[in-house]
PDB file of C-alpha atoms in Angstrom:
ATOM      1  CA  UNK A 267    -130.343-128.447 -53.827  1.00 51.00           C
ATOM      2  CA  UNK A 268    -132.488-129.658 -50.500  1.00 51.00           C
ATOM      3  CA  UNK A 269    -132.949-133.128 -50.636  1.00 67.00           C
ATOM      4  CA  UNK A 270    -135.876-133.638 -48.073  1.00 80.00           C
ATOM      5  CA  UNK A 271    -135.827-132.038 -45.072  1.00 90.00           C
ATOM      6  CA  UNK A 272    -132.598-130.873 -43.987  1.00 94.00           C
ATOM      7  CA  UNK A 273    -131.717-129.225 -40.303  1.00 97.00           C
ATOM      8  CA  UNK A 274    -127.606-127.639 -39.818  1.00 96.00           C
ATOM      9  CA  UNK A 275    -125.662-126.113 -37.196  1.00 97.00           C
ATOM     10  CA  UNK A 276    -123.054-124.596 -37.298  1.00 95.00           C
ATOM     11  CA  UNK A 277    -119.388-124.170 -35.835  1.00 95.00           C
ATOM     12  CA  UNK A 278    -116.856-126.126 -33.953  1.00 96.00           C
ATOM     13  CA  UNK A 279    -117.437-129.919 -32.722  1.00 97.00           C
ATOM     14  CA  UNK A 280    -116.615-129.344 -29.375  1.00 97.00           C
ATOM     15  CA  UNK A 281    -117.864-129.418 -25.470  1.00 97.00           C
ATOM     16  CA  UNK A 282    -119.423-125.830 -25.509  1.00 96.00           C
ATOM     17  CA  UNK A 283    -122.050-126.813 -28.512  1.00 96.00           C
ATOM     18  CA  UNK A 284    -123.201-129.927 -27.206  1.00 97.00           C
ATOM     19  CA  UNK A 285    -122.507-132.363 -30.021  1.00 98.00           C
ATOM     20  CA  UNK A 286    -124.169-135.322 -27.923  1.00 97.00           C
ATOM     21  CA  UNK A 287    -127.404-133.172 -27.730  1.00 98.00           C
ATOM     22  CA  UNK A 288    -127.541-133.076 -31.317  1.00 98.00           C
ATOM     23  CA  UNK A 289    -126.813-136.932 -32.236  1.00 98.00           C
ATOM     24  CA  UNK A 290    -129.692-137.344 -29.641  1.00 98.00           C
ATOM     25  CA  UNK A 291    -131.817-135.396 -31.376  1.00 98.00           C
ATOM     26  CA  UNK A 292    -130.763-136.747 -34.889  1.00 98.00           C
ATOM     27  CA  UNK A 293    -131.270-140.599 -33.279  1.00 98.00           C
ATOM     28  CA  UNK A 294    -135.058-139.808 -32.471  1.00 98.00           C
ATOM     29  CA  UNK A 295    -135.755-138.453 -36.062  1.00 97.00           C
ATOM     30  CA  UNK A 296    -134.172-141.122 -38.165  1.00 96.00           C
ATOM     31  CA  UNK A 297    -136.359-139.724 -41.114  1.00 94.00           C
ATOM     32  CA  UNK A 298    -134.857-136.182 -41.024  1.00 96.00           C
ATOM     33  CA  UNK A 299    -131.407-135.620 -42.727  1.00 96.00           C
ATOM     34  CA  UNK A 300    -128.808-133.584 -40.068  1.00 97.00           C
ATOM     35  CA  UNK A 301    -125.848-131.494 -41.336  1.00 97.00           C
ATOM     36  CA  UNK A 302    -122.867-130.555 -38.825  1.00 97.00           C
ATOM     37  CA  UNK A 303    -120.682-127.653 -40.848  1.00 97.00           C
ATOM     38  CA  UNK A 304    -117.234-127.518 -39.228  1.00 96.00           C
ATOM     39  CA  UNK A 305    -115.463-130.018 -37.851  1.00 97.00           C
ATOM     40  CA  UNK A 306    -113.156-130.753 -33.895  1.00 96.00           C
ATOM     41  CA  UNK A 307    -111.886-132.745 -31.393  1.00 97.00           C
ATOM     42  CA  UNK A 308    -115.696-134.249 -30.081  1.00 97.00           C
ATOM     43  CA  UNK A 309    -116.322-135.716 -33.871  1.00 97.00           C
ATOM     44  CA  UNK A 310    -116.735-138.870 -32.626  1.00 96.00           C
ATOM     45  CA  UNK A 311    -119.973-138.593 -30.764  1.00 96.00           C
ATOM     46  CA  UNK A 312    -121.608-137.378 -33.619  1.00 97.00           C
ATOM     47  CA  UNK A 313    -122.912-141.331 -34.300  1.00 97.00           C
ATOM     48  CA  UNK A 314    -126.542-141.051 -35.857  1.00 98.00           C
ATOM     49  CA  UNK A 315    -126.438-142.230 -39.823  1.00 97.00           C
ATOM     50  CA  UNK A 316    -128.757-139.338 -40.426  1.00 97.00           C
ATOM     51  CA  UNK A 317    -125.818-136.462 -40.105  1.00 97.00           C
ATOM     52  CA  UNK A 318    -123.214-135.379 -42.195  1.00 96.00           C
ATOM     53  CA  UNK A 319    -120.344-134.096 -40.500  1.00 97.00           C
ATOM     54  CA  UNK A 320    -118.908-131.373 -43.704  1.00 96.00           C
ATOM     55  CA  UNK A 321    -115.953-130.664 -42.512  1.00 96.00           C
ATOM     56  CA  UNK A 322    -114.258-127.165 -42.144  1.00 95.00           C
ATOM     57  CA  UNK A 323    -115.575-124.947 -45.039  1.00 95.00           C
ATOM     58  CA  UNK A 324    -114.458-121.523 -46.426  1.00 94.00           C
ATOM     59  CA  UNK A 325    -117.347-118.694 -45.246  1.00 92.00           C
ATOM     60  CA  UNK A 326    -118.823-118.741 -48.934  1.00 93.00           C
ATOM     61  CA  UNK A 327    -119.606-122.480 -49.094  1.00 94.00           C
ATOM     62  CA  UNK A 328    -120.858-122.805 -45.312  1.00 93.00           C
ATOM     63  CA  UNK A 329    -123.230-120.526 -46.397  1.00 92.00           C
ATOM     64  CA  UNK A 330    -124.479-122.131 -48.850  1.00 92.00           C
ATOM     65  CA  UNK A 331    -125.010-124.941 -46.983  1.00 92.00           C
ATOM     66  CA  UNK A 332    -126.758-123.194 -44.601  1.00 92.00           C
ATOM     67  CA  UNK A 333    -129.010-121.724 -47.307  1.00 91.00           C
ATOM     68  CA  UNK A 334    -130.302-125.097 -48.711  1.00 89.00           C
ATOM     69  CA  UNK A 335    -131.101-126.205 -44.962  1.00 92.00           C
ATOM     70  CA  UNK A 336    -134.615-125.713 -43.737  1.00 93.00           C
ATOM     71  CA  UNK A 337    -133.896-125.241 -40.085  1.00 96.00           C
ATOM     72  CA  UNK A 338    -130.782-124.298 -37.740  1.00 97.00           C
ATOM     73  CA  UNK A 339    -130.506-125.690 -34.620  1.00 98.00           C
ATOM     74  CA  UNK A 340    -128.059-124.422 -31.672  1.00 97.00           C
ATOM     75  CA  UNK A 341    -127.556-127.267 -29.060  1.00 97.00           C
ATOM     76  CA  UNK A 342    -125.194-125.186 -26.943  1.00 96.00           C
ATOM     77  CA  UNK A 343    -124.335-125.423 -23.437  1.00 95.00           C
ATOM     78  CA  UNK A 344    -123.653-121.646 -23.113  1.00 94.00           C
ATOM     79  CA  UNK A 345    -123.616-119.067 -25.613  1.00 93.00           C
ATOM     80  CA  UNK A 346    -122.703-115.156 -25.385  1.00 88.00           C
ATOM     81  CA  UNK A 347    -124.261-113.817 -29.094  1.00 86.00           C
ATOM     82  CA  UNK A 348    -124.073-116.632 -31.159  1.00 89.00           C
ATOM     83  CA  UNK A 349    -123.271-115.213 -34.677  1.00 90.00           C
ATOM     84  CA  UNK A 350    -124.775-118.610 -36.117  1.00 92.00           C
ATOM     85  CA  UNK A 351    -127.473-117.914 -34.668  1.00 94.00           C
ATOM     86  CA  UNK A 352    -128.002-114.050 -36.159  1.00 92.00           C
ATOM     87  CA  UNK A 353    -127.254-115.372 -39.095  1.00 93.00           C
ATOM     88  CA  UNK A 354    -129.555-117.980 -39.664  1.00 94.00           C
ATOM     89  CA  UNK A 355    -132.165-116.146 -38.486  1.00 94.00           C
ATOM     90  CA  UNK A 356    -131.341-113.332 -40.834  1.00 93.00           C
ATOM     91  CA  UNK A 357    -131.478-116.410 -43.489  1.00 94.00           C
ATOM     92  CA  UNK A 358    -134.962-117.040 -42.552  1.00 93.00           C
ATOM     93  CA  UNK A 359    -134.335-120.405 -41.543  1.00 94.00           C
ATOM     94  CA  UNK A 360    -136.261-121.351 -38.739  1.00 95.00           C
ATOM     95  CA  UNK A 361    -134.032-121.549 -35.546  1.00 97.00           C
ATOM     96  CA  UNK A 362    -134.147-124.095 -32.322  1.00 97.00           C
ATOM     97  CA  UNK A 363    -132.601-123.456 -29.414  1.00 97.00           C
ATOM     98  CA  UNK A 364    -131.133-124.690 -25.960  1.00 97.00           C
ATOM     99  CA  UNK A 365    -132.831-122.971 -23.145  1.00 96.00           C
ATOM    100  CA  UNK A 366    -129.391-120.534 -22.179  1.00 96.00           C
ATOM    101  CA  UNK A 367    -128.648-117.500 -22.122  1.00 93.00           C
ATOM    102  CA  UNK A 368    -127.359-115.543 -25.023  1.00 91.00           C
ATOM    103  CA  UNK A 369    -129.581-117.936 -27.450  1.00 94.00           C
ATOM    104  CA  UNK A 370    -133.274-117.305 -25.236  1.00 92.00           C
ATOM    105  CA  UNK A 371    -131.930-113.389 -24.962  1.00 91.00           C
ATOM    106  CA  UNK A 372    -132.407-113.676 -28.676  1.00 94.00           C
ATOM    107  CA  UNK A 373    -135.073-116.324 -29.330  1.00 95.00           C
ATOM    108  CA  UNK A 374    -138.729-115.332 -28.541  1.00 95.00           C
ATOM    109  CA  UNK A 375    -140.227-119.185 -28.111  1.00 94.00           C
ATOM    110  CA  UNK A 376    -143.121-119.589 -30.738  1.00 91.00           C
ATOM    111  CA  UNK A 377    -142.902-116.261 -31.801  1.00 94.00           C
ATOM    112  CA  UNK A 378    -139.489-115.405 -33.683  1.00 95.00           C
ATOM    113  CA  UNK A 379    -138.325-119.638 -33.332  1.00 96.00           C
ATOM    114  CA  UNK A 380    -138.245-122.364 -30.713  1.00 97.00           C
ATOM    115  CA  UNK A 381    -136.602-122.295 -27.037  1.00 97.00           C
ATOM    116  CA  UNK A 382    -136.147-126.169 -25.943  1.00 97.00           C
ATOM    117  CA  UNK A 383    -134.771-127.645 -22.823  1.00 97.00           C
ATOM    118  CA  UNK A 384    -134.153-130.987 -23.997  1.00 97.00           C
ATOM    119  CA  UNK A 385    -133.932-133.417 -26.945  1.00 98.00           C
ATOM    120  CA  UNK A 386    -137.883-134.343 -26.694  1.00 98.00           C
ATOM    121  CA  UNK A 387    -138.824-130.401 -26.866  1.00 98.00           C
ATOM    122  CA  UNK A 388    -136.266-130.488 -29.984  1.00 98.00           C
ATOM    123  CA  UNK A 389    -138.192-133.409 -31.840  1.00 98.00           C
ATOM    124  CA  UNK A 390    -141.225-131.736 -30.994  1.00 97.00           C
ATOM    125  CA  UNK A 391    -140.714-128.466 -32.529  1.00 96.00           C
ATOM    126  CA  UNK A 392    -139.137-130.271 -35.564  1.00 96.00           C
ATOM    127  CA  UNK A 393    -141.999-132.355 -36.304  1.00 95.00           C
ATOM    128  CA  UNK A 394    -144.462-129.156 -36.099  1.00 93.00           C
ATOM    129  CA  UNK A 395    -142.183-127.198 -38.125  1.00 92.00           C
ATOM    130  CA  UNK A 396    -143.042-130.235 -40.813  1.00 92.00           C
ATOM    131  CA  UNK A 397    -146.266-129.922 -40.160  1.00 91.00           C
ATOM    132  CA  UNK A 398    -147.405-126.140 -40.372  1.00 88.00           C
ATOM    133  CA  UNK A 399    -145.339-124.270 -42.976  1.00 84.00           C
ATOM    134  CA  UNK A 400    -147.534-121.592 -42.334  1.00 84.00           C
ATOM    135  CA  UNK A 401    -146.236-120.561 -39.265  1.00 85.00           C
ATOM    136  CA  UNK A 402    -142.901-121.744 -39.874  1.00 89.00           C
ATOM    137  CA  UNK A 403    -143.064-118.919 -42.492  1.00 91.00           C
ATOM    138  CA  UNK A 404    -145.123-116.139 -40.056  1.00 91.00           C
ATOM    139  CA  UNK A 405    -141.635-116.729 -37.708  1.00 93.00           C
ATOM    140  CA  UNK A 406    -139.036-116.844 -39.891  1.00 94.00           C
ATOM    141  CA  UNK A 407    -140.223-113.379 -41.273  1.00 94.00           C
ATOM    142  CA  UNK A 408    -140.552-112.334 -37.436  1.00 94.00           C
ATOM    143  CA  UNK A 409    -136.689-113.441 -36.957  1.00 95.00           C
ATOM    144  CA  UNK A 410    -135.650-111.186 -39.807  1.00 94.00           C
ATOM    145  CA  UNK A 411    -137.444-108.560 -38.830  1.00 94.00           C
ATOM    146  CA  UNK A 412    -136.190-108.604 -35.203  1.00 93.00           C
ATOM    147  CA  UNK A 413    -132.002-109.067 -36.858  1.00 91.00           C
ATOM    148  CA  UNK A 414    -133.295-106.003 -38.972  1.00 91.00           C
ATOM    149  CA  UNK A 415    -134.756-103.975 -36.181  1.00 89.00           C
ATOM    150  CA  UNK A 416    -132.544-105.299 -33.470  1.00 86.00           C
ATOM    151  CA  UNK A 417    -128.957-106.528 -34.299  1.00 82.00           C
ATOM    152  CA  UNK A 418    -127.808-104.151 -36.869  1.00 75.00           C
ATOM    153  CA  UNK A 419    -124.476-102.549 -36.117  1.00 75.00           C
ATOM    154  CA  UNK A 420    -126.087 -99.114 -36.101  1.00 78.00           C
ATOM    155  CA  UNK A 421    -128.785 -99.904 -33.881  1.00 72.00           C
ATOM    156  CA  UNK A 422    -126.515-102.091 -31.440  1.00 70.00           C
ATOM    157  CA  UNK A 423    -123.915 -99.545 -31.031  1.00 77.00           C
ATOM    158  CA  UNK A 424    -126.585 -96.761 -29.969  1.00 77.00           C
ATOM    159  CA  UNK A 425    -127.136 -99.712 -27.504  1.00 75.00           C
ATOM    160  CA  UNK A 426    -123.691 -99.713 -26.388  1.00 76.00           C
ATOM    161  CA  UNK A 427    -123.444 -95.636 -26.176  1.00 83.00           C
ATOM    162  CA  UNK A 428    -126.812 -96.072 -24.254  1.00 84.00           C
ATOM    163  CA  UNK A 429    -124.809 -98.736 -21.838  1.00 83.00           C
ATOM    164  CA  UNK A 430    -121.535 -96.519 -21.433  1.00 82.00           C
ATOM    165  CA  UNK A 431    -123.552 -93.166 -20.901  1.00 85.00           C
ATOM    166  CA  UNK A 432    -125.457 -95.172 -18.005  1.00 84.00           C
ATOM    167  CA  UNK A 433    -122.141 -96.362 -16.316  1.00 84.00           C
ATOM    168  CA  UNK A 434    -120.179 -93.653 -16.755  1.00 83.00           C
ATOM    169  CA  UNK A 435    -121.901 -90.393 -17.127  1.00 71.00           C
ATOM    170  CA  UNK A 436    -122.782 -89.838 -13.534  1.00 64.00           C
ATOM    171  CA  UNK A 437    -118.786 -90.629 -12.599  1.00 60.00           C
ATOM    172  CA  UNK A 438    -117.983 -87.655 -15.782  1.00 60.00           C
ATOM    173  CA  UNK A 439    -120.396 -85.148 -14.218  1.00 58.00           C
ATOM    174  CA  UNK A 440    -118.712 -85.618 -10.786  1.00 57.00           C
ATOM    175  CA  UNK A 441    -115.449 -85.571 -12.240  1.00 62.00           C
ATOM    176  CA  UNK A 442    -116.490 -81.924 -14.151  1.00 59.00           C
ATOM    177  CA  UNK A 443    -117.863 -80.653 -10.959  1.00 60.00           C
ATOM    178  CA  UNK A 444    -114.383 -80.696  -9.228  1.00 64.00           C
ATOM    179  CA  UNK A 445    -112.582 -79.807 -12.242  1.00 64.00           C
ATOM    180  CA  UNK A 446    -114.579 -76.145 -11.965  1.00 67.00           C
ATOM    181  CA  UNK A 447    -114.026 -76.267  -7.930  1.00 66.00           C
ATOM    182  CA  UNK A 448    -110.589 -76.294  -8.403  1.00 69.00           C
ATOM    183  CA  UNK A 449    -110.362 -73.626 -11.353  1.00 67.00           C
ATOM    184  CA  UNK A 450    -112.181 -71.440  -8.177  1.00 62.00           C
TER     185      UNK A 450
END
């Protein structure tokens, strides 16, 4: 059910995500329709007649949403690992980024999506996403395959065990050593 070209995001309308960033973005492509799914306290600087604020939505319909959208955007001031963001990609919706960490740990710019560092390099990278389907699709297949290869529980835990063993295994083998220096 896309009518036109349609870009989301996703989450809470508040300071961290950068709602002004994204009516910005929306004012400078009048032409493109903008969805907001959630809802919170910053709703009012979400201004541009091009975006639909949804409202808070159970997981089933967001998704949905999200699924008749044609790209994801992630305006954020400061991310850890944004689910949104895994998500979408593993959606194969094409994803834009602010330049911070947690979202360019995850975003390879022009390969796997877009990195931008400001509402111009957002416009930008929306208007050549119009343009060139073809590599819209050749990264959008590269973003699965990374959530595939990369963020799967099984493959992020060994990354975790991989983490702990690193800090801690050292302090263990020290710890062993006296343990059999005492037993003497």
């Amino acid at each position: 059910e896309n009518e036109g070209f349609n870009v989301f995001t996703l989450g809470r309308i508040c300071y961290q995500k950068n709602p002004g960033l994204f009516n910005d973005i929306a004012l400078k492509l009048p032409d493109v329709r903008f969805v907001w799914i959630g809802d919170g306290e910053l709703r009012d600087m979400i201004t541009a007649p091009n975006i639909e604020v949804t409202g808070w939505m159970n997981r089933e319909e967001a998704l949905r949403r999200s699924m008749s959208s044609d790209v994801f955007i992630l305006t954020s001031l400061w991310e850890g690992l944004p689910m949104s963001l895994l998500e979408s990609m593993y959606m194969e919706k094409l994803c834009l980024v602010n330049d911070v960490i947690g979202n360019r740990d995850v975003i390879r710019s022009g390969v796997n999506g877009y990195v931008c560092r400001n509402a111009d390099e957002f416009v930008t990278a929306i208007k050549e996403i119009m343009e060139n389907p073809e590599k819209t699709a050749e990264m959008t297949a590269q973003a699965r395959k990374d959530i595939l290869e990369n963020y799967n529980t099984r493959v992020m835990a060994g990354k975790y065990r991989e983490i702990y063993e690193e800090a801690f295994a050292p302090a263990e083998k020290t710890s062993r050593k006296k343990k059999q220096k005492q037993k003497q």
